[in-house]
């Protein structure tokens, strides 16, 4: 409903604008070119009137030609200046951008301001793994395996491994 009212109002304003432009155009033409009264003029007077009109037309054509020449000159100048600008852009070498490392705390400070104290310590949230414990377990397994190669061979060795695993789970 609202949309249709807005469209109707816009249509009315557009029609009104067209009428106003036509009126302005008619006023301008009346001021610049009053209607010619040829009724009751003799042949000599009509010739003089035609000569005056042709003289006005020549003046207008000269002005139009001059304006077109100025426009053409300005467009050429604009093209030349654009070419110069592009040449100047190419002469200056732009420096390579460097990668800047910024910590998460610095980013938060720049975004939130210095009033807010927020620390984003990602390393504190990570699980820590102790390297010493894993290394000891690996060496212990390797040393046990080398010592007990003969003891673990055959069915008796498999039974010992099964019993050892069973004992650790309980």
mmCIF file with all atom_site columns, N, CA, C and O in Angstrom, residues 148-162:
data_model
loop_
_atom_site.group_PDB
_atom_site.id
_atom_site.type_symbol
_atom_site.label_atom_id
_atom_site.label_alt_id
_atom_site.label_comp_id
_atom_site.label_asym_id
_atom_site.label_entity_id
_atom_site.label_seq_id
_atom_site.pdbx_PDB_ins_code
_atom_site.Cartn_x
_atom_site.Cartn_y
_atom_site.Cartn_z
_atom_site.occupancy
_atom_site.B_iso_or_equiv
_atom_site.pdbx_formal_charge
_atom_site.auth_seq_id
_atom_site.auth_comp_id
_atom_site.auth_asym_id
_atom_site.auth_atom_id
_atom_site.pdbx_PDB_model_num
ATOM 1  N N  . UNK A 1 148 ? 64.947 -59.653 26.345 1.00 0.00 ? 148 UNK A N  1
ATOM 2  C CA . UNK A 1 148 ? 64.033 -60.786 26.449 1.00 0.00 ? 148 UNK A CA 1
ATOM 3  C C  . UNK A 1 148 ? 63.656 -61.388 25.101 1.00 0.00 ? 148 UNK A C  1
ATOM 4  O O  . UNK A 1 148 ? 62.582 -61.943 24.955 1.00 0.00 ? 148 UNK A O  1
ATOM 5  N N  . UNK A 1 149 ? 64.497 -61.279 24.089 1.00 0.00 ? 149 UNK A N  1
ATOM 6  C CA . UNK A 1 149 ? 64.163 -61.815 22.775 1.00 0.00 ? 149 UNK A CA 1
ATOM 7  C C  . UNK A 1 149 ? 63.984 -63.327 22.862 1.00 0.00 ? 149 UNK A C  1
ATOM 8  O O  . UNK A 1 149 ? 62.987 -63.879 22.388 1.00 0.00 ? 149 UNK A O  1
ATOM 9  N N  . UNK A 1 150 ? 64.920 -63.988 23.512 1.00 0.00 ? 150 UNK A N  1
ATOM 10 C CA . UNK A 1 150 ? 64.845 -65.451 23.603 1.00 0.00 ? 150 UNK A CA 1
ATOM 11 C C  . UNK A 1 150 ? 63.739 -65.883 24.534 1.00 0.00 ? 150 UNK A C  1
ATOM 12 O O  . UNK A 1 150 ? 63.053 -66.883 24.283 1.00 0.00 ? 150 UNK A O  1
ATOM 13 N N  . UNK A 1 151 ? 63.495 -65.156 25.618 1.00 0.00 ? 151 UNK A N  1
ATOM 14 C CA . UNK A 1 151 ? 62.462 -65.530 26.586 1.00 0.00 ? 151 UNK A CA 1
ATOM 15 C C  . UNK A 1 151 ? 61.068 -65.369 25.991 1.00 0.00 ? 151 UNK A C  1
ATOM 16 O O  . UNK A 1 151 ? 60.146 -66.099 26.347 1.00 0.00 ? 151 UNK A O  1
ATOM 17 N N  . UNK A 1 152 ? 60.898 -64.417 25.088 1.00 0.00 ? 152 UNK A N  1
ATOM 18 C CA . UNK A 1 152 ? 59.586 -64.156 24.529 1.00 0.00 ? 152 UNK A CA 1
ATOM 19 C C  . UNK A 1 152 ? 59.295 -65.002 23.289 1.00 0.00 ? 152 UNK A C  1
ATOM 20 O O  . UNK A 1 152 ? 58.196 -64.947 22.764 1.00 0.00 ? 152 UNK A O  1
ATOM 21 N N  . UNK A 1 153 ? 60.250 -65.713 22.805 1.00 0.00 ? 153 UNK A N  1
ATOM 22 C CA . UNK A 1 153 ? 60.022 -66.497 21.597 1.00 0.00 ? 153 UNK A CA 1
ATOM 23 C C  . UNK A 1 153 ? 59.165 -67.714 21.921 1.00 0.00 ? 153 UNK A C  1
ATOM 24 O O  . UNK A 1 153 ? 59.191 -68.227 23.041 1.00 0.00 ? 153 UNK A O  1
ATOM 25 N N  . UNK A 1 154 ? 58.367 -68.154 20.953 1.00 0.00 ? 154 UNK A N  1
ATOM 26 C CA . UNK A 1 154 ? 57.529 -69.336 21.144 1.00 0.00 ? 154 UNK A CA 1
ATOM 27 C C  . UNK A 1 154 ? 56.244 -69.001 21.858 1.00 0.00 ? 154 UNK A C  1
ATOM 28 O O  . UNK A 1 154 ? 55.903 -67.857 22.126 1.00 0.00 ? 154 UNK A O  1
ATOM 29 N N  . UNK A 1 155 ? 55.482 -70.047 22.215 1.00 0.00 ? 155 UNK A N  1
ATOM 30 C CA . UNK A 1 155 ? 54.165 -69.873 22.834 1.00 0.00 ? 155 UNK A CA 1
ATOM 31 C C  . UNK A 1 155 ? 54.260 -69.378 24.271 1.00 0.00 ? 155 UNK A C  1
ATOM 32 O O  . UNK A 1 155 ? 53.409 -68.648 24.734 1.00 0.00 ? 155 UNK A O  1
ATOM 33 N N  . UNK A 1 156 ? 55.306 -69.751 24.959 1.00 0.00 ? 156 UNK A N  1
ATOM 34 C CA . UNK A 1 156 ? 55.446 -69.309 26.356 1.00 0.00 ? 156 UNK A CA 1
ATOM 35 C C  . UNK A 1 156 ? 55.641 -67.798 26.429 1.00 0.00 ? 156 UNK A C  1
ATOM 36 O O  . UNK A 1 156 ? 55.123 -67.122 27.316 1.00 0.00 ? 156 UNK A O  1
ATOM 37 N N  . UNK A 1 157 ? 56.386 -67.253 25.506 1.00 0.00 ? 157 UNK A N  1
ATOM 38 C CA . UNK A 1 157 ? 56.617 -65.805 25.467 1.00 0.00 ? 157 UNK A CA 1
ATOM 39 C C  . UNK A 1 157 ? 55.333 -65.038 25.212 1.00 0.00 ? 157 UNK A C  1
ATOM 40 O O  . UNK A 1 157 ? 55.072 -64.008 25.812 1.00 0.00 ? 157 UNK A O  1
ATOM 41 N N  . UNK A 1 158 ? 54.512 -65.576 24.329 1.00 0.00 ? 158 UNK A N  1
ATOM 42 C CA . UNK A 1 158 ? 53.233 -64.894 24.044 1.00 0.00 ? 158 UNK A CA 1
ATOM 43 C C  . UNK A 1 158 ? 52.324 -64.949 25.262 1.00 0.00 ? 158 UNK A C  1
ATOM 44 O O  . UNK A 1 158 ? 51.601 -63.996 25.530 1.00 0.00 ? 158 UNK A O  1
ATOM 45 N N  . UNK A 1 159 ? 52.364 -66.048 25.976 1.00 0.00 ? 159 UNK A N  1
ATOM 46 C CA . UNK A 1 159 ? 51.542 -66.165 27.179 1.00 0.00 ? 159 UNK A CA 1
ATOM 47 C C  . UNK A 1 159 ? 52.000 -65.167 28.228 1.00 0.00 ? 159 UNK A C  1
ATOM 48 O O  . UNK A 1 159 ? 51.185 -64.522 28.892 1.00 0.00 ? 159 UNK A O  1
ATOM 49 N N  . UNK A 1 160 ? 53.320 -64.964 28.374 1.00 0.00 ? 160 UNK A N  1
ATOM 50 C CA . UNK A 1 160 ? 53.844 -63.993 29.333 1.00 0.00 ? 160 UNK A CA 1
ATOM 51 C C  . UNK A 1 160 ? 53.396 -62.565 28.962 1.00 0.00 ? 160 UNK A C  1
ATOM 52 O O  . UNK A 1 160 ? 53.026 -61.782 29.829 1.00 0.00 ? 160 UNK A O  1
ATOM 53 N N  . UNK A 1 161 ? 53.424 -62.257 27.650 1.00 0.00 ? 161 UNK A N  1
ATOM 54 C CA . UNK A 1 161 ? 53.005 -60.924 27.206 1.00 0.00 ? 161 UNK A CA 1
ATOM 55 C C  . UNK A 1 161 ? 51.531 -60.702 27.495 1.00 0.00 ? 161 UNK A C  1
ATOM 56 O O  . UNK A 1 161 ? 51.117 -59.634 27.960 1.00 0.00 ? 161 UNK A O  1
ATOM 57 N N  . UNK A 1 162 ? 50.712 -61.741 27.280 1.00 0.00 ? 162 UNK A N  1
ATOM 58 C CA . UNK A 1 162 ? 49.286 -61.651 27.534 1.00 0.00 ? 162 UNK A CA 1
ATOM 59 C C  . UNK A 1 162 ? 49.015 -61.460 29.015 1.00 0.00 ? 162 UNK A C  1
ATOM 60 O O  . UNK A 1 162 ? 48.207 -60.615 29.405 1.00 0.00 ? 162 UNK A O  1
#
